[in-house]
Tab-separated table of C-alpha atoms in Angstrom:
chain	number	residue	atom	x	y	z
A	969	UNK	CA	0.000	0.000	0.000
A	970	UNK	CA	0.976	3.201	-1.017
A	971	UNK	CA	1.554	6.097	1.581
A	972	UNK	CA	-1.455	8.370	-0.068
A	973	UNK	CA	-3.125	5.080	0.204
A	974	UNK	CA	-2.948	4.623	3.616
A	975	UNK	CA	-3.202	8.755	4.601
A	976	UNK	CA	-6.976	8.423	2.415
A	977	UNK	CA	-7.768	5.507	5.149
A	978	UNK	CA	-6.610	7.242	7.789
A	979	UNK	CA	-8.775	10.304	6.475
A	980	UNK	CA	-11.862	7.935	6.088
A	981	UNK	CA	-11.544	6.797	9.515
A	982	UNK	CA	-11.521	9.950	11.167
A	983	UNK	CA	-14.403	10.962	8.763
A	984	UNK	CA	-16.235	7.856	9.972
A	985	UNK	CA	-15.513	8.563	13.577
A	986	UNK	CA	-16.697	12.043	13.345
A	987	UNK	CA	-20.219	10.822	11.313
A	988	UNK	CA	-20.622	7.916	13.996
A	989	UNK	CA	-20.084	10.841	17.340
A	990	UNK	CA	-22.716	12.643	15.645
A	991	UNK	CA	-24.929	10.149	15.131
A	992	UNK	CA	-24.950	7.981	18.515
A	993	UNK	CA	-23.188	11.013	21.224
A	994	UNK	CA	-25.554	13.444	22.845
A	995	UNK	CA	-23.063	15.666	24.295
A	996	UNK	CA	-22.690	18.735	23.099
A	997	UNK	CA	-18.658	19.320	23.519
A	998	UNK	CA	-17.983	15.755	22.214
A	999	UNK	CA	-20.809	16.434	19.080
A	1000	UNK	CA	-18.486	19.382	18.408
A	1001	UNK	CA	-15.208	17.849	18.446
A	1002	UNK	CA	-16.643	15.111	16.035
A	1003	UNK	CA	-18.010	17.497	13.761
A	1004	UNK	CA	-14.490	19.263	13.421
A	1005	UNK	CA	-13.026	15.416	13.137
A	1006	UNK	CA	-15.536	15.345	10.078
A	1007	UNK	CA	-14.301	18.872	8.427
A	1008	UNK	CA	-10.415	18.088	8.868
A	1009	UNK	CA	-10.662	14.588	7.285
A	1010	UNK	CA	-12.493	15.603	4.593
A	1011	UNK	CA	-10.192	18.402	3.902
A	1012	UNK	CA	-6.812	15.674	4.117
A	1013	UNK	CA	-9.145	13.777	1.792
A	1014	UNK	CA	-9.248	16.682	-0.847
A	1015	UNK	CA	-5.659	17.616	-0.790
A	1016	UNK	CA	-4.579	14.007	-1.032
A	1017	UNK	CA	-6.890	13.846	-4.226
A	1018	UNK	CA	-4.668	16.591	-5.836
A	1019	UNK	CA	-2.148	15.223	-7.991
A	1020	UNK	CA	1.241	15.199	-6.345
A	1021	UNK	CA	4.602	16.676	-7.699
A	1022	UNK	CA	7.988	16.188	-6.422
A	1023	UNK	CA	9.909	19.096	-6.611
A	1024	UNK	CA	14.077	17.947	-8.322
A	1025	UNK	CA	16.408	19.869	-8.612
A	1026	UNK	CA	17.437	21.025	-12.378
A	1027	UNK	CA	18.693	18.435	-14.643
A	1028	UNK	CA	22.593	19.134	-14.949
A	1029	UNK	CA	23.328	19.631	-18.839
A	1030	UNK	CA	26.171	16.845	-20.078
A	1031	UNK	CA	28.321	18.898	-22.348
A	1032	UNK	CA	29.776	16.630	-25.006
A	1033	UNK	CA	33.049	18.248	-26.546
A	1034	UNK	CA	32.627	15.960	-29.287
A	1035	UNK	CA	29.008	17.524	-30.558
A	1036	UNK	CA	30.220	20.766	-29.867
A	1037	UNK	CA	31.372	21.790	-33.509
A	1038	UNK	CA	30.325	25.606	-33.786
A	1039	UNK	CA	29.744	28.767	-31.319
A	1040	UNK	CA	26.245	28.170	-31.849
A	1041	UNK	CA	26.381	24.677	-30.507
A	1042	UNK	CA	27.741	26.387	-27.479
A	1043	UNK	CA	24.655	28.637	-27.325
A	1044	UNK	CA	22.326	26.169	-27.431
A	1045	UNK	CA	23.786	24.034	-24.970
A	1046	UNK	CA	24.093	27.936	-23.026
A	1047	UNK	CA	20.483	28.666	-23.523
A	1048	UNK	CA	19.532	25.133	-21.605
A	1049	UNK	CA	21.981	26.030	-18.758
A	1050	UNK	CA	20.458	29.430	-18.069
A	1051	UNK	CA	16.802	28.178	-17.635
A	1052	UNK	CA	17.524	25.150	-15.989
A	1053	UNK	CA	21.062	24.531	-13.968
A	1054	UNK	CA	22.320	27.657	-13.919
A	1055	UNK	CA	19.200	29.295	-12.346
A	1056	UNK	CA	19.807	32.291	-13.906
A	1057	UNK	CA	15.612	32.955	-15.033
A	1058	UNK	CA	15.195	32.928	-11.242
A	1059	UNK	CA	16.373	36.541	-10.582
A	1060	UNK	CA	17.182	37.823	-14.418
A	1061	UNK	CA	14.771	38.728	-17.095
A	1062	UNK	CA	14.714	38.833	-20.642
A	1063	UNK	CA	13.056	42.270	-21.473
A	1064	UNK	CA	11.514	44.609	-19.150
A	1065	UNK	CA	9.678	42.847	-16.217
A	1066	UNK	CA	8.887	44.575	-13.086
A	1067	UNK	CA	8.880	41.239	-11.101
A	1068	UNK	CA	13.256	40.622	-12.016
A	1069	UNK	CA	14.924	40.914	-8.533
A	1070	UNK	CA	18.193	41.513	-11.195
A	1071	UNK	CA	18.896	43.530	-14.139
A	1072	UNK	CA	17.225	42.844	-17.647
A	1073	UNK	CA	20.085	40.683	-19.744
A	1074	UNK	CA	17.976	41.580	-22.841
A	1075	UNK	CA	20.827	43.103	-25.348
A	1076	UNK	CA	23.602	42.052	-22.922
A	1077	UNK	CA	25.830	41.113	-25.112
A	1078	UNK	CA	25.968	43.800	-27.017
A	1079	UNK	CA	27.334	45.712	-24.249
A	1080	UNK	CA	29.622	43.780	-22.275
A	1081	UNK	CA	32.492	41.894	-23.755
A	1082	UNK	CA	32.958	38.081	-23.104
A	1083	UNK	CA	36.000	38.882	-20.414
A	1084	UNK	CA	33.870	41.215	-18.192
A	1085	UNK	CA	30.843	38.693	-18.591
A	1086	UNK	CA	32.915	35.642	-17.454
A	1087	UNK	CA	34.651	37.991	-14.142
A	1088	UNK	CA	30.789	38.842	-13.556
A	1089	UNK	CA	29.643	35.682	-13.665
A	1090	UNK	CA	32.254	34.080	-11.399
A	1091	UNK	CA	33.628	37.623	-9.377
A	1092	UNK	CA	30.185	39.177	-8.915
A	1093	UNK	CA	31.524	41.690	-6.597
A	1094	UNK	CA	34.659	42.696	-8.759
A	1095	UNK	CA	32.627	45.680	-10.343
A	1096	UNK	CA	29.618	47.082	-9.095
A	1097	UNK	CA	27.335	49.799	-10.917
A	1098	UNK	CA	23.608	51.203	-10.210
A	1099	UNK	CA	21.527	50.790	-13.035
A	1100	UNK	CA	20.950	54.212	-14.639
A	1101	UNK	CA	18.957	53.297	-17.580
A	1102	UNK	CA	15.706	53.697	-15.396
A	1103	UNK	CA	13.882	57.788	-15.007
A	1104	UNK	CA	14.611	58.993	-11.866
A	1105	UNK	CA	17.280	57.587	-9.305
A	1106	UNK	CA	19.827	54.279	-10.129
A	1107	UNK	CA	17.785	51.386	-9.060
A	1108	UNK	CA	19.142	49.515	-6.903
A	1109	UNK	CA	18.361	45.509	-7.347
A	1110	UNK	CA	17.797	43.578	-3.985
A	1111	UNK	CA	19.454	40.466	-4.881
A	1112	UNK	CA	22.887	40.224	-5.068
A	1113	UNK	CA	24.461	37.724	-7.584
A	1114	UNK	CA	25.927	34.843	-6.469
A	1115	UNK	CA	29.421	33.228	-7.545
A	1116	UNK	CA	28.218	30.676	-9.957
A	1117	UNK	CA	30.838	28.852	-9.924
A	1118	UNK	CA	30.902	27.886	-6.923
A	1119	UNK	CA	28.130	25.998	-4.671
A	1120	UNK	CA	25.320	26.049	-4.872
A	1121	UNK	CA	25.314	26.312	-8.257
A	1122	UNK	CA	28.261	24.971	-9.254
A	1123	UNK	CA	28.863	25.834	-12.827
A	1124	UNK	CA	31.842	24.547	-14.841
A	1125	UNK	CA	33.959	26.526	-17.375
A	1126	UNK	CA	32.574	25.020	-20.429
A	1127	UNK	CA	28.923	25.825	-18.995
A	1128	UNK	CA	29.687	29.162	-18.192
A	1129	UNK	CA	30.750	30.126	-21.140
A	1130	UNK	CA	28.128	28.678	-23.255
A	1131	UNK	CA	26.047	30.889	-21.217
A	1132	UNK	CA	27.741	33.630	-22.475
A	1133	UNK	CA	28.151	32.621	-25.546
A	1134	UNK	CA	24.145	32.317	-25.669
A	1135	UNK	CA	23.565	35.836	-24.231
A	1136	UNK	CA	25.687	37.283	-27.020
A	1137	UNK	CA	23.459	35.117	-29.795
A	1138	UNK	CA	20.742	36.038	-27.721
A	1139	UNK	CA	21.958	40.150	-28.114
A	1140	UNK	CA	22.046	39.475	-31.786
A	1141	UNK	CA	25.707	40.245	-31.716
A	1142	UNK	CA	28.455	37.279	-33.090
A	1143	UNK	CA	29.448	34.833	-30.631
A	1144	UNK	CA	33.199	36.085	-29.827
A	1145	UNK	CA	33.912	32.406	-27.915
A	1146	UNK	CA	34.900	29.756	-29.638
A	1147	UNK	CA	35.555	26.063	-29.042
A	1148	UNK	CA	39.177	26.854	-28.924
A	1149	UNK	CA	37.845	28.448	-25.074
A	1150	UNK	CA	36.533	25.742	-23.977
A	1151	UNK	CA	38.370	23.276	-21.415
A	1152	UNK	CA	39.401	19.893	-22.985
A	1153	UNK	CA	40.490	18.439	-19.992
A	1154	UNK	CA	37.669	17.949	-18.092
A	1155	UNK	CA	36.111	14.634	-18.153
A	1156	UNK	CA	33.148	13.917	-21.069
A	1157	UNK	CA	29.818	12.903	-19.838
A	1158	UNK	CA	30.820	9.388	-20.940
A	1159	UNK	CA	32.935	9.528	-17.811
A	1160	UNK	CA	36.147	8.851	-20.639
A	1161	UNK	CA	38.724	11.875	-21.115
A	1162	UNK	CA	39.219	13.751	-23.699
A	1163	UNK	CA	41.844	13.081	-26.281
A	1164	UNK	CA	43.992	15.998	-24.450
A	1165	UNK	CA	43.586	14.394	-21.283
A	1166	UNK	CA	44.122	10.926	-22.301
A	1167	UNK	CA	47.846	12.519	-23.921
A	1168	UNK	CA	48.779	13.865	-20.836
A	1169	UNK	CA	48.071	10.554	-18.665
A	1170	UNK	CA	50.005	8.748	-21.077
A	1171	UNK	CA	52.734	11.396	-20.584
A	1172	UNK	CA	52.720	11.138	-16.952
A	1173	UNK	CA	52.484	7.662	-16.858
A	1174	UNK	CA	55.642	7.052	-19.268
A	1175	UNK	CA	58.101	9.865	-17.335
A	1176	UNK	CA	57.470	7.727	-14.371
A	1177	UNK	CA	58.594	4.115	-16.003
């Protein structure tokens, strides 16, 4: 039996005990605690009838050097990072949106160049600025951004810069990294190293024969 299962029969039970007080106990206080027995169960019953959802955390996105053949390989592997590991549509928007707790990335990459992307991305704190592209006073954003390469987030090089590399497709500007960026030693999702990697083990492994 599953655990909804057995929560409905424990809901019907205290449904039936509440009915049967009713029905066969004259006193008032008791009458009154049965009728709230009948109210609660039937409202477990209800929200046990509603389908349930478990709540996992995002996917991580494999990067595969070996599919990776263009920039714009990199920024669609990029765009899937910023919606789903990287967390990034949690606080930024694309376009104007009151609700963003962060600053609107929309054109992005048409103003920043890949090096001061990466620092912000991984040294959020390096360089600070108000936002003055707002009437009236800088706005000032409440949330401040967090290093995403590091926990909780956890993003690798290759992933951050296919972020990047999908804001400045995004900006309608040319993707400025290239493949020849990315890191070719870290392991593929395979779990197998790359051809780089594989050299330089070989390498060690001979210079200590």
């Amino acid at each position: 039996m599953s655990e909804v299962a057995l929560l409905q029969l424990i809901g019907l039970a205290i449904v039936g005990s509440g009915i049967a007080i009713l029905l066969f106990i004259p006193a008032r206080f008791v009458r009154v605690m049965g009728f709230v027995m009948i109210v609660l169960g039937l409202f477990a019953l209800v929200a046990l009838a509603v389908p349930q959802m478990a709540s996992l955390p995002p996917a991580e996105e494999k990067i595969d050097l070996a599919t990776i053949k263009t920039p714009a390989d990199m920024a669609a592997i990029g765009q899937k990072i910023f919606f789903s590991k990287g967390q990034c549509a949690l606080c930024h928007s694309i376009g104007p949106s009151e609700s963003a707790r962060c600053p609107d990335l929309k054109g992005i990459g048409a103003k920043l160049s890949k090096e001061f992307m990466y620092e912000s991305l991984t040294q959020p704190q390096a360089y600070i600025y108000l936002d003055y592209r707002h009437e009236g006073p800088p706005k000032e954003y409440p949330a401040r951004m967090p290093y995403i390469n590091k926990n909780p987030i956890g993003l690798s090089k290759n992933e951050i810069l296919s972020v990047i590399a999908f804001l400045q497709q995004m900006s309608g500007e040319p993707i400025t990294v290239s493949t020849a960026d990315l890191d070719t030693t870290s392991p593929q999702p395979n779990g197998q190293p790359t051809q780089k990697a594989e050299a330089s083990q070989l390498a060690k492994a001979a210079s200590l024969k």
